[in-house]
Coordinates of C-alpha atoms and ligand atoms in Angstrom, one line a residue:
X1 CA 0.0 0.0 0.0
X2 CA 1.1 3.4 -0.7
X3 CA 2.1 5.9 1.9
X4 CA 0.1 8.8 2.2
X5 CA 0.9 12.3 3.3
X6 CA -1.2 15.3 4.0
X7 CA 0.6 18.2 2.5
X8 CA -0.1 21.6 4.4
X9 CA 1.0 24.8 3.0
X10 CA 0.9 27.6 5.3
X11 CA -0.9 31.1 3.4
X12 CA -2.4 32.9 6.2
X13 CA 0.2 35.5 6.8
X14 CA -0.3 38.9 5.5
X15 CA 3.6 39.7 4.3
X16 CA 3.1 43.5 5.1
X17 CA 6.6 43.7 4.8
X18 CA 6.3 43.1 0.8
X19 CA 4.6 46.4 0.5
X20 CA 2.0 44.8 -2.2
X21 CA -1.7 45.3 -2.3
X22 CA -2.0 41.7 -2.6
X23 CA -1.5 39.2 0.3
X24 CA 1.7 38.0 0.4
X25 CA 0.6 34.3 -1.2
X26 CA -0.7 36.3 -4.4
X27 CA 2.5 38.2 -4.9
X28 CA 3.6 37.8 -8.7
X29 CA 6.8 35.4 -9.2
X30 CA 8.0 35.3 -12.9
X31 CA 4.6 35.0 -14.8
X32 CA 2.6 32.8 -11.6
X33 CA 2.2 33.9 -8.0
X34 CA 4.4 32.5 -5.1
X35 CA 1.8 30.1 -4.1
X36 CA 1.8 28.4 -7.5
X37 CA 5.2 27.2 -6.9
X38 CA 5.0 25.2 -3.9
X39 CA 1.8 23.8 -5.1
X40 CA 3.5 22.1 -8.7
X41 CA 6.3 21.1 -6.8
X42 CA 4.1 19.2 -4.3
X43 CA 2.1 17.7 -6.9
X44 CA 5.6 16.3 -8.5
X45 CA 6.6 14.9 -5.2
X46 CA 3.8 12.9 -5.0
X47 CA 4.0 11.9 -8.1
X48 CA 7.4 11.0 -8.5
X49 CA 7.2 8.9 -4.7
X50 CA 3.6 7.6 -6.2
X51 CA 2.0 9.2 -3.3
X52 CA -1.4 9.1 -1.3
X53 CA -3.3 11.7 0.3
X54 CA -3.5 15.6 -0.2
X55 CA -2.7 19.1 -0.4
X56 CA -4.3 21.5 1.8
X57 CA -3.6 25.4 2.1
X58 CA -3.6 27.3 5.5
X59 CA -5.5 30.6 4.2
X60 CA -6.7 33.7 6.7
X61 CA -5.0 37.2 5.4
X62 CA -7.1 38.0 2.2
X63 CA -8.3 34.5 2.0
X64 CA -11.3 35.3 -0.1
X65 CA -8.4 36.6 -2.9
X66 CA -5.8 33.6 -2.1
X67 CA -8.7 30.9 -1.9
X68 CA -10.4 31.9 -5.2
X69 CA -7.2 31.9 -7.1
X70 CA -6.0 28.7 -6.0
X71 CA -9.0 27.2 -7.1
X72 CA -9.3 28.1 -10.6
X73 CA -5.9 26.7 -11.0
X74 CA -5.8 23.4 -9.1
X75 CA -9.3 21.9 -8.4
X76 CA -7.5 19.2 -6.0
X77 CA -6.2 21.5 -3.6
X78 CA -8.0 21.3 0.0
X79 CA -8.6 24.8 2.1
X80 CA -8.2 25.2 5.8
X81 CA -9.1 28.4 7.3
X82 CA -7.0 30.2 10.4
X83 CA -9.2 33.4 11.6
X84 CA -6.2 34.8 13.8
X85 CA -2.8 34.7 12.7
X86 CA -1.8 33.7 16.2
X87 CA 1.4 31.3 15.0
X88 CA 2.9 28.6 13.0
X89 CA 1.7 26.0 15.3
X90 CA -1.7 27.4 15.2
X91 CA -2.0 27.1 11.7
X92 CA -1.1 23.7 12.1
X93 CA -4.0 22.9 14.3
X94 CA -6.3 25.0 12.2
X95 CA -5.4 22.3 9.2
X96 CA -6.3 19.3 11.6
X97 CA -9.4 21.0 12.5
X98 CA -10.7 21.6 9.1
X99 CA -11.0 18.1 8.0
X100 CA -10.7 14.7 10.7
X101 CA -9.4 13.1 7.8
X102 CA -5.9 14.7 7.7
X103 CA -5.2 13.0 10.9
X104 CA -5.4 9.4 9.2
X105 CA -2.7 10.3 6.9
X106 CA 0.8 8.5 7.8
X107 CA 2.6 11.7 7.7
X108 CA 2.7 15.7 7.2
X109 CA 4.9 17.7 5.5
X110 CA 4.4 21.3 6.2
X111 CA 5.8 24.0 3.7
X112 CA 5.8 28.0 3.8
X113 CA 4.0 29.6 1.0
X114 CA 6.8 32.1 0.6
X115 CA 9.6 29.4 0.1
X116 CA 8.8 29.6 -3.9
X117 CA 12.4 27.7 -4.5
X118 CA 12.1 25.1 -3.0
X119 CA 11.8 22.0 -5.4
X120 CA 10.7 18.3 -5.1
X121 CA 14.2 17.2 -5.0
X122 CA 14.3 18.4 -1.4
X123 CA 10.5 17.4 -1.0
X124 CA 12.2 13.4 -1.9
X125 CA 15.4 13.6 0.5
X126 CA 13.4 14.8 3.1
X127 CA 11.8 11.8 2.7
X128 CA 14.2 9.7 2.4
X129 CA 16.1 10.8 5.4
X130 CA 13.1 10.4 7.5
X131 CA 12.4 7.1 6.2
X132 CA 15.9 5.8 6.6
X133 CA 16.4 7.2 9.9
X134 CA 13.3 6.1 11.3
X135 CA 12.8 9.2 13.1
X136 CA 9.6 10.5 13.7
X137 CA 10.3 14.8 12.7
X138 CA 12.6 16.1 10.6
X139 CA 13.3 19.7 9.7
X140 CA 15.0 21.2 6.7
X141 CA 18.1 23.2 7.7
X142 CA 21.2 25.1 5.8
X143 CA 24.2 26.7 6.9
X144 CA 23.7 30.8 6.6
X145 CA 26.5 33.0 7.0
X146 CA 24.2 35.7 8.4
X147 CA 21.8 34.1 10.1
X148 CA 19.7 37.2 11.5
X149 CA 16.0 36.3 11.4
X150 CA 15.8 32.6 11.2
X151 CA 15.2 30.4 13.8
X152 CA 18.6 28.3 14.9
X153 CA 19.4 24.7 15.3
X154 CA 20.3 23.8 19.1
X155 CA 21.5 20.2 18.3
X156 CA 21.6 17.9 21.0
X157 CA 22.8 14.0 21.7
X158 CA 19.4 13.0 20.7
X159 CA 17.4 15.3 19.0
X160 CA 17.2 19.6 18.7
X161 CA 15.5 22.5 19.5
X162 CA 15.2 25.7 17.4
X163 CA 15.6 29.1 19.1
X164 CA 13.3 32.0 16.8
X165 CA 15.9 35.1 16.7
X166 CA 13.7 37.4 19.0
X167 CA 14.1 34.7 21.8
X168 CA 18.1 33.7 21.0
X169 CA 21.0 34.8 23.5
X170 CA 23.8 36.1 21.9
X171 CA 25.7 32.5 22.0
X172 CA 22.8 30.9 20.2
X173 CA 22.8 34.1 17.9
X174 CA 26.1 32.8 17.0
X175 CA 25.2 29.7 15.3
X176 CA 24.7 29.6 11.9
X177 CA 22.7 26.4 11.4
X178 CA 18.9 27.7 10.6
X179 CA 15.9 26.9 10.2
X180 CA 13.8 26.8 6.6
X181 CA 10.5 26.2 7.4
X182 CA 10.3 23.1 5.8
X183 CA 9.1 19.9 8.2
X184 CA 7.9 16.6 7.0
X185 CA 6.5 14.7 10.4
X186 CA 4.8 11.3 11.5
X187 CA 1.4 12.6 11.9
X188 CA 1.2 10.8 15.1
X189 CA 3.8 12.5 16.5
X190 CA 2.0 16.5 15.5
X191 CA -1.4 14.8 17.5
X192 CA 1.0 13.9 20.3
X193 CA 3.0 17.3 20.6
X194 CA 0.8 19.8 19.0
X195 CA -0.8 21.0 21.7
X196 CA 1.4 21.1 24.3
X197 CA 3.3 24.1 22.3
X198 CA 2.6 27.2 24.0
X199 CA 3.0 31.1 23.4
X200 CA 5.4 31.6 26.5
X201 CA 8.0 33.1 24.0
X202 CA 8.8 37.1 23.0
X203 CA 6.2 37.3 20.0
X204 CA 3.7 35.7 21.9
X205 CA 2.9 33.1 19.1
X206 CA 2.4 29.7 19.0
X207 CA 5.7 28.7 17.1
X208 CA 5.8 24.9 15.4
X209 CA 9.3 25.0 15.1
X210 CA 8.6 24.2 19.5
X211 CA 7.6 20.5 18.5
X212 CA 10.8 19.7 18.0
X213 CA 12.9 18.8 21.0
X214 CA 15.7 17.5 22.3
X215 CA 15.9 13.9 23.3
X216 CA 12.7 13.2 21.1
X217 CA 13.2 10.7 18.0
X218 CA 13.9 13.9 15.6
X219 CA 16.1 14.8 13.5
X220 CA 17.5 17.0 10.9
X221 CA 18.6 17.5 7.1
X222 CA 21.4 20.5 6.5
X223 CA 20.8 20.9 2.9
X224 CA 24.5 22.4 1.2
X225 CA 22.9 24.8 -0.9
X226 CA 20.4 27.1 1.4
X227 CA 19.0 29.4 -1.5
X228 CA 16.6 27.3 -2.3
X229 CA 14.9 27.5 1.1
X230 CA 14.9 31.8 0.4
X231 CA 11.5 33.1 1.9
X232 CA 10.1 36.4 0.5
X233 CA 9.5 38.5 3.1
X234 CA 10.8 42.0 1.4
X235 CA 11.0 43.2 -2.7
X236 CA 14.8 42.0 -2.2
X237 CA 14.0 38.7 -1.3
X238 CA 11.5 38.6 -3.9
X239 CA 13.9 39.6 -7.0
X240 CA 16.4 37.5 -5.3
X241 CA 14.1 34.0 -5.2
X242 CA 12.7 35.2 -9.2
X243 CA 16.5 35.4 -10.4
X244 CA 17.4 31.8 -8.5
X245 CA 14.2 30.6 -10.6
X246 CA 15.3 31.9 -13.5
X247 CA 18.3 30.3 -13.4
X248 CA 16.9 27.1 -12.9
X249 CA 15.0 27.6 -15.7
X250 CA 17.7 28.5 -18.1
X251 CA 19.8 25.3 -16.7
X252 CA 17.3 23.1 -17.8
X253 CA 16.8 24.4 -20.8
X254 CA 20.7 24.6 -21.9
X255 CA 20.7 21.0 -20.1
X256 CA 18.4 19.9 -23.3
X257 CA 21.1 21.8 -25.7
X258 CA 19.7 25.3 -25.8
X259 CA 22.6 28.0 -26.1
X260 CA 22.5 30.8 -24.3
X261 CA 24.9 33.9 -24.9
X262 CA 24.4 35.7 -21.7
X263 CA 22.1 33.9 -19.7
X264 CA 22.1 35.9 -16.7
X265 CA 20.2 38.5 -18.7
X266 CA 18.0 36.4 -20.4
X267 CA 14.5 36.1 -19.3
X268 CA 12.5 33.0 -19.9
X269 CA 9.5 32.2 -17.7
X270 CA 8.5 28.6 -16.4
X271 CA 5.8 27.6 -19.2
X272 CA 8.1 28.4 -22.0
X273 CA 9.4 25.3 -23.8
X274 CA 12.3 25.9 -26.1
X275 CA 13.8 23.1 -28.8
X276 CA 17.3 21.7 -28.9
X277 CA 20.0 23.9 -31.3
X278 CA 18.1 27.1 -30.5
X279 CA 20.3 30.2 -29.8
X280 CA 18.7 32.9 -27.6
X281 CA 20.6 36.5 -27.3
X282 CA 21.3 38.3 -24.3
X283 CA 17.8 40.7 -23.1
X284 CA 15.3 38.1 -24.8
X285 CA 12.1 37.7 -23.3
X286 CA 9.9 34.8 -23.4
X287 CA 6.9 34.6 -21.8
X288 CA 3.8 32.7 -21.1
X289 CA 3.1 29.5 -23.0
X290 CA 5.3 30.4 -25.7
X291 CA 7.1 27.5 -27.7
X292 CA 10.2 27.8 -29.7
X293 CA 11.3 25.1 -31.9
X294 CA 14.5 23.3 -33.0
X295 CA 17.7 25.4 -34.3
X296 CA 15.6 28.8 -34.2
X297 CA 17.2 32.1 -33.5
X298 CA 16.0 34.4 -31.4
X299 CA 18.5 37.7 -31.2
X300 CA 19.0 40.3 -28.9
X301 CA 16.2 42.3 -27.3
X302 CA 13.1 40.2 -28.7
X303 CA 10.2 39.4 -26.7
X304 CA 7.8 36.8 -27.5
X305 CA 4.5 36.6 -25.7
X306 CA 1.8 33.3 -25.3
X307 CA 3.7 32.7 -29.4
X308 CA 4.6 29.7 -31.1
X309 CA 8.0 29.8 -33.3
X310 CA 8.7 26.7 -35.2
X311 CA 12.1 25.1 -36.1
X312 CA 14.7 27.6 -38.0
X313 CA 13.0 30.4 -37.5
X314 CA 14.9 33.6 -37.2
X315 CA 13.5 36.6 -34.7
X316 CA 15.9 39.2 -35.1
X317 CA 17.1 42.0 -32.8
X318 CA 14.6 44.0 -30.7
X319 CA 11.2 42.2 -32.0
X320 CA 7.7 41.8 -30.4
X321 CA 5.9 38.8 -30.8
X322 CA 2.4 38.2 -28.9
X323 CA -0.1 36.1 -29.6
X324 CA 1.1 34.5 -32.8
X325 CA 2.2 32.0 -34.7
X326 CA 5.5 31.7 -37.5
X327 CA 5.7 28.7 -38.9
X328 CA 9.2 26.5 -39.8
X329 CA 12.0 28.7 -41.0
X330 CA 9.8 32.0 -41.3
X331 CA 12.1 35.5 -40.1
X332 CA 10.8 38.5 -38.7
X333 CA 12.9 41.8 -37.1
X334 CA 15.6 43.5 -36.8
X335 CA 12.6 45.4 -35.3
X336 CA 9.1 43.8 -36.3
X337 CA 6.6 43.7 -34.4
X338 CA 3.8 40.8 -34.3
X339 CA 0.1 41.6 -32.6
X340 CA -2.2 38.8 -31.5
X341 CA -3.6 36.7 -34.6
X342 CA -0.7 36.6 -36.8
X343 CA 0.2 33.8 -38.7
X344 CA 3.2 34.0 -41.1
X345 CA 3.7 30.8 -43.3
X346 CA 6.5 28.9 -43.8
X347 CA 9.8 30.8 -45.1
X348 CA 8.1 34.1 -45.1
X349 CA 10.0 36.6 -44.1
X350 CA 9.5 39.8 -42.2
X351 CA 12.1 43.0 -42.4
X352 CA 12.4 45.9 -40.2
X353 CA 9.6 48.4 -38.7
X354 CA 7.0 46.0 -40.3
X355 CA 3.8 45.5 -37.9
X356 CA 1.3 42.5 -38.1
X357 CA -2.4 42.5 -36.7
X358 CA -4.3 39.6 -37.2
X359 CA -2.7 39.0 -40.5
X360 CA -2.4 35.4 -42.1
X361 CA 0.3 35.3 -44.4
X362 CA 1.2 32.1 -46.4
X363 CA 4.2 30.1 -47.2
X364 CA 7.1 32.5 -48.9
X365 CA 5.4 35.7 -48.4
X366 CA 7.7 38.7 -48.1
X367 CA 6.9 42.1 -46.5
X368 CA 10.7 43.8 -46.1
X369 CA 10.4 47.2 -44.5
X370 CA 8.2 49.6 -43.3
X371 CA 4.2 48.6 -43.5
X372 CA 1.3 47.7 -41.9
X373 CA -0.4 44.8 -42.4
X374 CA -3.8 44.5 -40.3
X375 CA -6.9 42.3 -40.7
X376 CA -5.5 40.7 -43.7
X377 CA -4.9 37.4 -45.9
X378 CA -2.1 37.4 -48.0
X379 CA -1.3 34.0 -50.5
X380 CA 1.8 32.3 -51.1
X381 CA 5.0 33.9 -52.5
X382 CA 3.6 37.6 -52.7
X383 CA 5.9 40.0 -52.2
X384 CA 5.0 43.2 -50.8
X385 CA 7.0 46.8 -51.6
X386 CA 8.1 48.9 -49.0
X387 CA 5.6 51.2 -47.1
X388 CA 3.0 49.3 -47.8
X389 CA -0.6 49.9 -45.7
X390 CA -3.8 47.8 -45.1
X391 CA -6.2 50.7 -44.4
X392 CA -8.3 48.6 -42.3
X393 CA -10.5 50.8 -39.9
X394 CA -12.7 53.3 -41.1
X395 CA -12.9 54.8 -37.7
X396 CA -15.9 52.8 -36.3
X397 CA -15.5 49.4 -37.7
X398 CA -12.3 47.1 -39.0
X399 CA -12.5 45.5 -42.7
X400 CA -10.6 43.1 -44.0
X401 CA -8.1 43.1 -46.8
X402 CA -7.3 39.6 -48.9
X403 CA -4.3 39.8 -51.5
X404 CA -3.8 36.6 -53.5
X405 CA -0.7 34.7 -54.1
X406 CA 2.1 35.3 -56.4
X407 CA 1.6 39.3 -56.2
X408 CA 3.7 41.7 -56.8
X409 CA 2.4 45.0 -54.6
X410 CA 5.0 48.0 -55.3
X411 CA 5.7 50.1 -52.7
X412 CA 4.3 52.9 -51.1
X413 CA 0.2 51.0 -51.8
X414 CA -2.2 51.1 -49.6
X415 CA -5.2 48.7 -49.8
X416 CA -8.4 50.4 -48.6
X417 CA -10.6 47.9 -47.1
X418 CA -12.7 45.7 -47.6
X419 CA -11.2 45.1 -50.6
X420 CA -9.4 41.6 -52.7
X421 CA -7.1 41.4 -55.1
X422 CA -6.4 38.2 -56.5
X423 CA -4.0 35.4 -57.4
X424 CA -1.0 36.8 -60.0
X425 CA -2.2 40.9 -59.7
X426 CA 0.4 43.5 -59.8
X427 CA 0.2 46.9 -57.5
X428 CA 2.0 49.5 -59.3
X429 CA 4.1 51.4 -57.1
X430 CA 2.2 54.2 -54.9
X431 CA -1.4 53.3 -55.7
X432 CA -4.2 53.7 -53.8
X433 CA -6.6 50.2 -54.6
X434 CA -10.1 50.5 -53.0
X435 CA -11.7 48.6 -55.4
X436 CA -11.4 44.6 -56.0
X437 CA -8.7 43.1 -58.9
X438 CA -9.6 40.2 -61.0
X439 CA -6.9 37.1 -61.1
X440 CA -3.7 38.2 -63.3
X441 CA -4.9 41.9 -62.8
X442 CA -2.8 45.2 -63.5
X443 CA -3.4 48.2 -61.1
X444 CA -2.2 51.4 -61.0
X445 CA -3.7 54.6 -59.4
X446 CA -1.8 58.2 -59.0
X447 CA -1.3 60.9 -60.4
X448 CA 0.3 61.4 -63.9
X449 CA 3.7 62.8 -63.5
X450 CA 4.6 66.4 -65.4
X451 CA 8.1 67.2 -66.0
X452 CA 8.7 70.9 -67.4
X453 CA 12.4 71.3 -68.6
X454 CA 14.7 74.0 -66.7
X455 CA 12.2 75.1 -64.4
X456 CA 13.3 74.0 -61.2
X457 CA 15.0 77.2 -60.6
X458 CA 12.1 79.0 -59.9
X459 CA 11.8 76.2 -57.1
X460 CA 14.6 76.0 -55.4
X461 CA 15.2 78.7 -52.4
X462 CA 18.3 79.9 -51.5
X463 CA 19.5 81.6 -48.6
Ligands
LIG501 C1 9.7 31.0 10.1 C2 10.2 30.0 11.3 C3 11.8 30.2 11.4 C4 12.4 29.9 10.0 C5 11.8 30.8 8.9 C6 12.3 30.4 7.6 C7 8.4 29.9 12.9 C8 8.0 30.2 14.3 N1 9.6 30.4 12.5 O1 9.9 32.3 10.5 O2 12.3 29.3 12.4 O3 13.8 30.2 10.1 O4 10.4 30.7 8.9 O5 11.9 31.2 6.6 O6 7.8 29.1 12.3 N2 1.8 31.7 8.8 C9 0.5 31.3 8.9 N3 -0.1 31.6 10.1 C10 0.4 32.3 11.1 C11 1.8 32.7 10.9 C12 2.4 32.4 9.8 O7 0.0 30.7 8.0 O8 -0.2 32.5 12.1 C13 2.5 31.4 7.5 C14 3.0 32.6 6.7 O9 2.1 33.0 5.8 C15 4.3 32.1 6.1 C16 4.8 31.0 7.1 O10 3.7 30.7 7.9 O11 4.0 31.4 4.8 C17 6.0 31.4 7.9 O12 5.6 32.6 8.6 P1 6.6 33.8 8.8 O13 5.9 34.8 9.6 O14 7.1 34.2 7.4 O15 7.8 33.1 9.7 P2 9.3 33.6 9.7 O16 9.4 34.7 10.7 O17 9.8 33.7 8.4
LIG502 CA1 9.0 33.8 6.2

């Protein structure tokens, strides 16, 4: 029979000290909140160790806010509610309270809702330490060179006790081994201890880190590398644990052959999936559920939104992709930019200050420099002119403009929409076309050019 564990994660305190309208549980880490990341790497843990029971969150600060957005995103999760913010401990036996059934599990692991790093490698060892050792408790702990504000590690023969900084002497102030909030315990062991903790201590709270004790069957695990046990109490703290993530990101992506140039200055959020042989530039951006694929490009400066870039595609310097779609080996940039909707084809290619609005543009398609394409279709192998313009709103309503393939649209057009022009047309340069072309058509609409000989004197001004 699988083992089960009730997994608690404490999300009643208010984090004043984060200076954020939200409750400290709803503060934003990379694109999620804090909260979301101890809940996915609980769910891994219990998948990986093929785990029974559940995961409940402690919610009392805002819990209206932090309850409804849990929900939405994870219908499994389990709510307990602590009205006064009285301690640790107390939130503990607000969790037991909420449901009897949380007392039947074989064990409890208790995690901080601000501990956003912490991952389900540490979740296992835990558990393998506690397993191995047979011990009843045991407490995550690192070394910290400056200690100040965690609770230390009074190891004894047989067991330990942990000192909160507002009660330590200055000799346990000296010790460096802390506390990290993280506890995974026999449940029978919380039922038997938790309420003999008291609040006979300088905040006057009920502290759980006062279930552990010497000479009890408890023990603990020093973990080597403390940053991922970081809690966000401050903005500091915050863009310190969101920089640690982000390099966790980037490792695993460069671990599935993804090169970076300058990693440290590359931003790429947790959903983002990114194929192997893809070169990202320092000051990229990728965000959301964006996808690159294999032996893609993506240069300096470029941010790509909720976007799906296919294999050998080229993004180059300082683009904005959102929303959209370019399909295997299409380019776009030095300085495109790509609104929600569009869709460029295969090979088609995208030059500089060229912007895209719900456009569809086919295989081969070619829009070099300087237009805007909105609310438009364009077919295979067309190639549009520079300072070309869909005229697409007529200030109240938008229209949409169709262009077939193998066109030839000279520069400076505009289309004014609704209007098509079909398959095999040519635009002559600088015409205006508001009215539909037949396949194979020939357009051209300006004014006839008149050229007077040796009168440009009489124009020219001269100081
Ligand atoms: C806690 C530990 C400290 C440890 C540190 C690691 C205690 C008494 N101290 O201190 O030993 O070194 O974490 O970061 O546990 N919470 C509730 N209800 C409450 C109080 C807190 O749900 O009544 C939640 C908070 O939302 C937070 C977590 O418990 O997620 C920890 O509380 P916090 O006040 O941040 O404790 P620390 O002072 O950081
Ligand atoms: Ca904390």
């Amino acid at each position: 029979m699988s083992l089960s564990i009730g997994a608690v994660i404490l999300a009643a305190g208010e984090g004043k000290r984060l200076k954020l309208d939200a409750p400290k549980p709803l503060a934003p880490c990379l694109d999620q909140k804090l909260v979301d990341f101890p809940i996915q790497e609980l769910k891994k843990f219990f998948e990986d160790a093929k785990l029974s029971g559940c995961l409940t969150a402690v919610v009392g600060h805002k819990r209206e806010l932090v309850t409804e957005y849990i929900k939405n995103r994870y219908s499994d999760v389990e709510f307990a509610i602590q009205e006064k913010q009285l301690g640790t401990a107390d939130a503990l036996k607000s969790y037991f309270k909420a449901n009897p059934k949380y007392k039947n599990f074989d064990f409890t692991l208790v995690i901080c809702a601000d501990t956003p790093v912490v991952s389900n490698i540490e979740l296992s060892e835990m558990f393998e330490s506690l397993k191995k050792e047979n011990w009843d408790a045991i407490a995550a702990t690192f070394q910290e060179e400056n200690p100040f504000g965690y609770g230390r590690i009074v190891r004894a023969a047989k067991g330990f006790h942990i000192v909160e900084e507002k009660d330590a002497d200055n000799e346990t102030k000296k010790i460096k081994e802390v506390n990290s909030g993280l506890y995974l315990l026999r449940t029978s062991y919380i039922l038997e201890h938790l309420d003999k903790v008291d609040s006979n201590n300088k905040s006057g709270e009920f502290y759980l880190t006062d279930i552990f004790k010497d000479h009890l069957n408890v023990g603990v695990k020093c973990f080597q590398n403390g940053k991922v046990f970081l809690g966000v109490n401050n903005l500091l703290q915050l863009e310190e644990v969101e920089t640690a993530l982000r390099q966790r990101i980037i490792n695993f992506h460069r671990d599935n052959g993804v090169r970076f140039i300058d990693s440290k200055n590359t931003y790429i959020d947790s959903q983002v999936k990114i194929g192997e042989g893809t070169t990202i530039f320092p000051c990229a951006y990728l965000s959301g559920k964006s996808e690159i694929g294999k032996n893609a490009i993506i240069e300096m400066g470029s941010i790509i939104k909720n976007s799906k870039i296919e294999d050998l595609c080229q993004v180059f310097a300082y683009s904005s992709i959102e929303d959209s779609i370019m399909k295997k080996g299409s380019s776009a940039g030095p300085y495109a930019r790509l609104r929600p909707g569009t869709v460029l084809g295969e090979k088609s290619k995208i030059g500089n200050f060229v912007e895209l609005k719900k456009a569809v543009l086919e295989s081969g398609v070619k829009v070099s420099h300087l237009s805007y394409v909105g609310d438009a279709f364009i077919g295979e192998e067309t190639n549009i002119g520079c300072g070309f313009i869909t005229c697409n709103y007529d200030g109240v309503n938008k229209h949409v403009t169709k262009i077939g393939k193998n066109c030839f649209i000279g520069s400076d057009s505009q289309t004014i929409a609704p209007v098509e022009i079909g398959d095999d047309c040519f635009v002559a340069s600088s015409s205006t076309i508001s009215k539909d072309m037949p396949k194979g058509a020939f357009a051209i609409s300006r004014g006839h050019q008149v050229t007077k000989e040796n009168l440009a004197h009489r124009f020219i001004k001269k100081k």
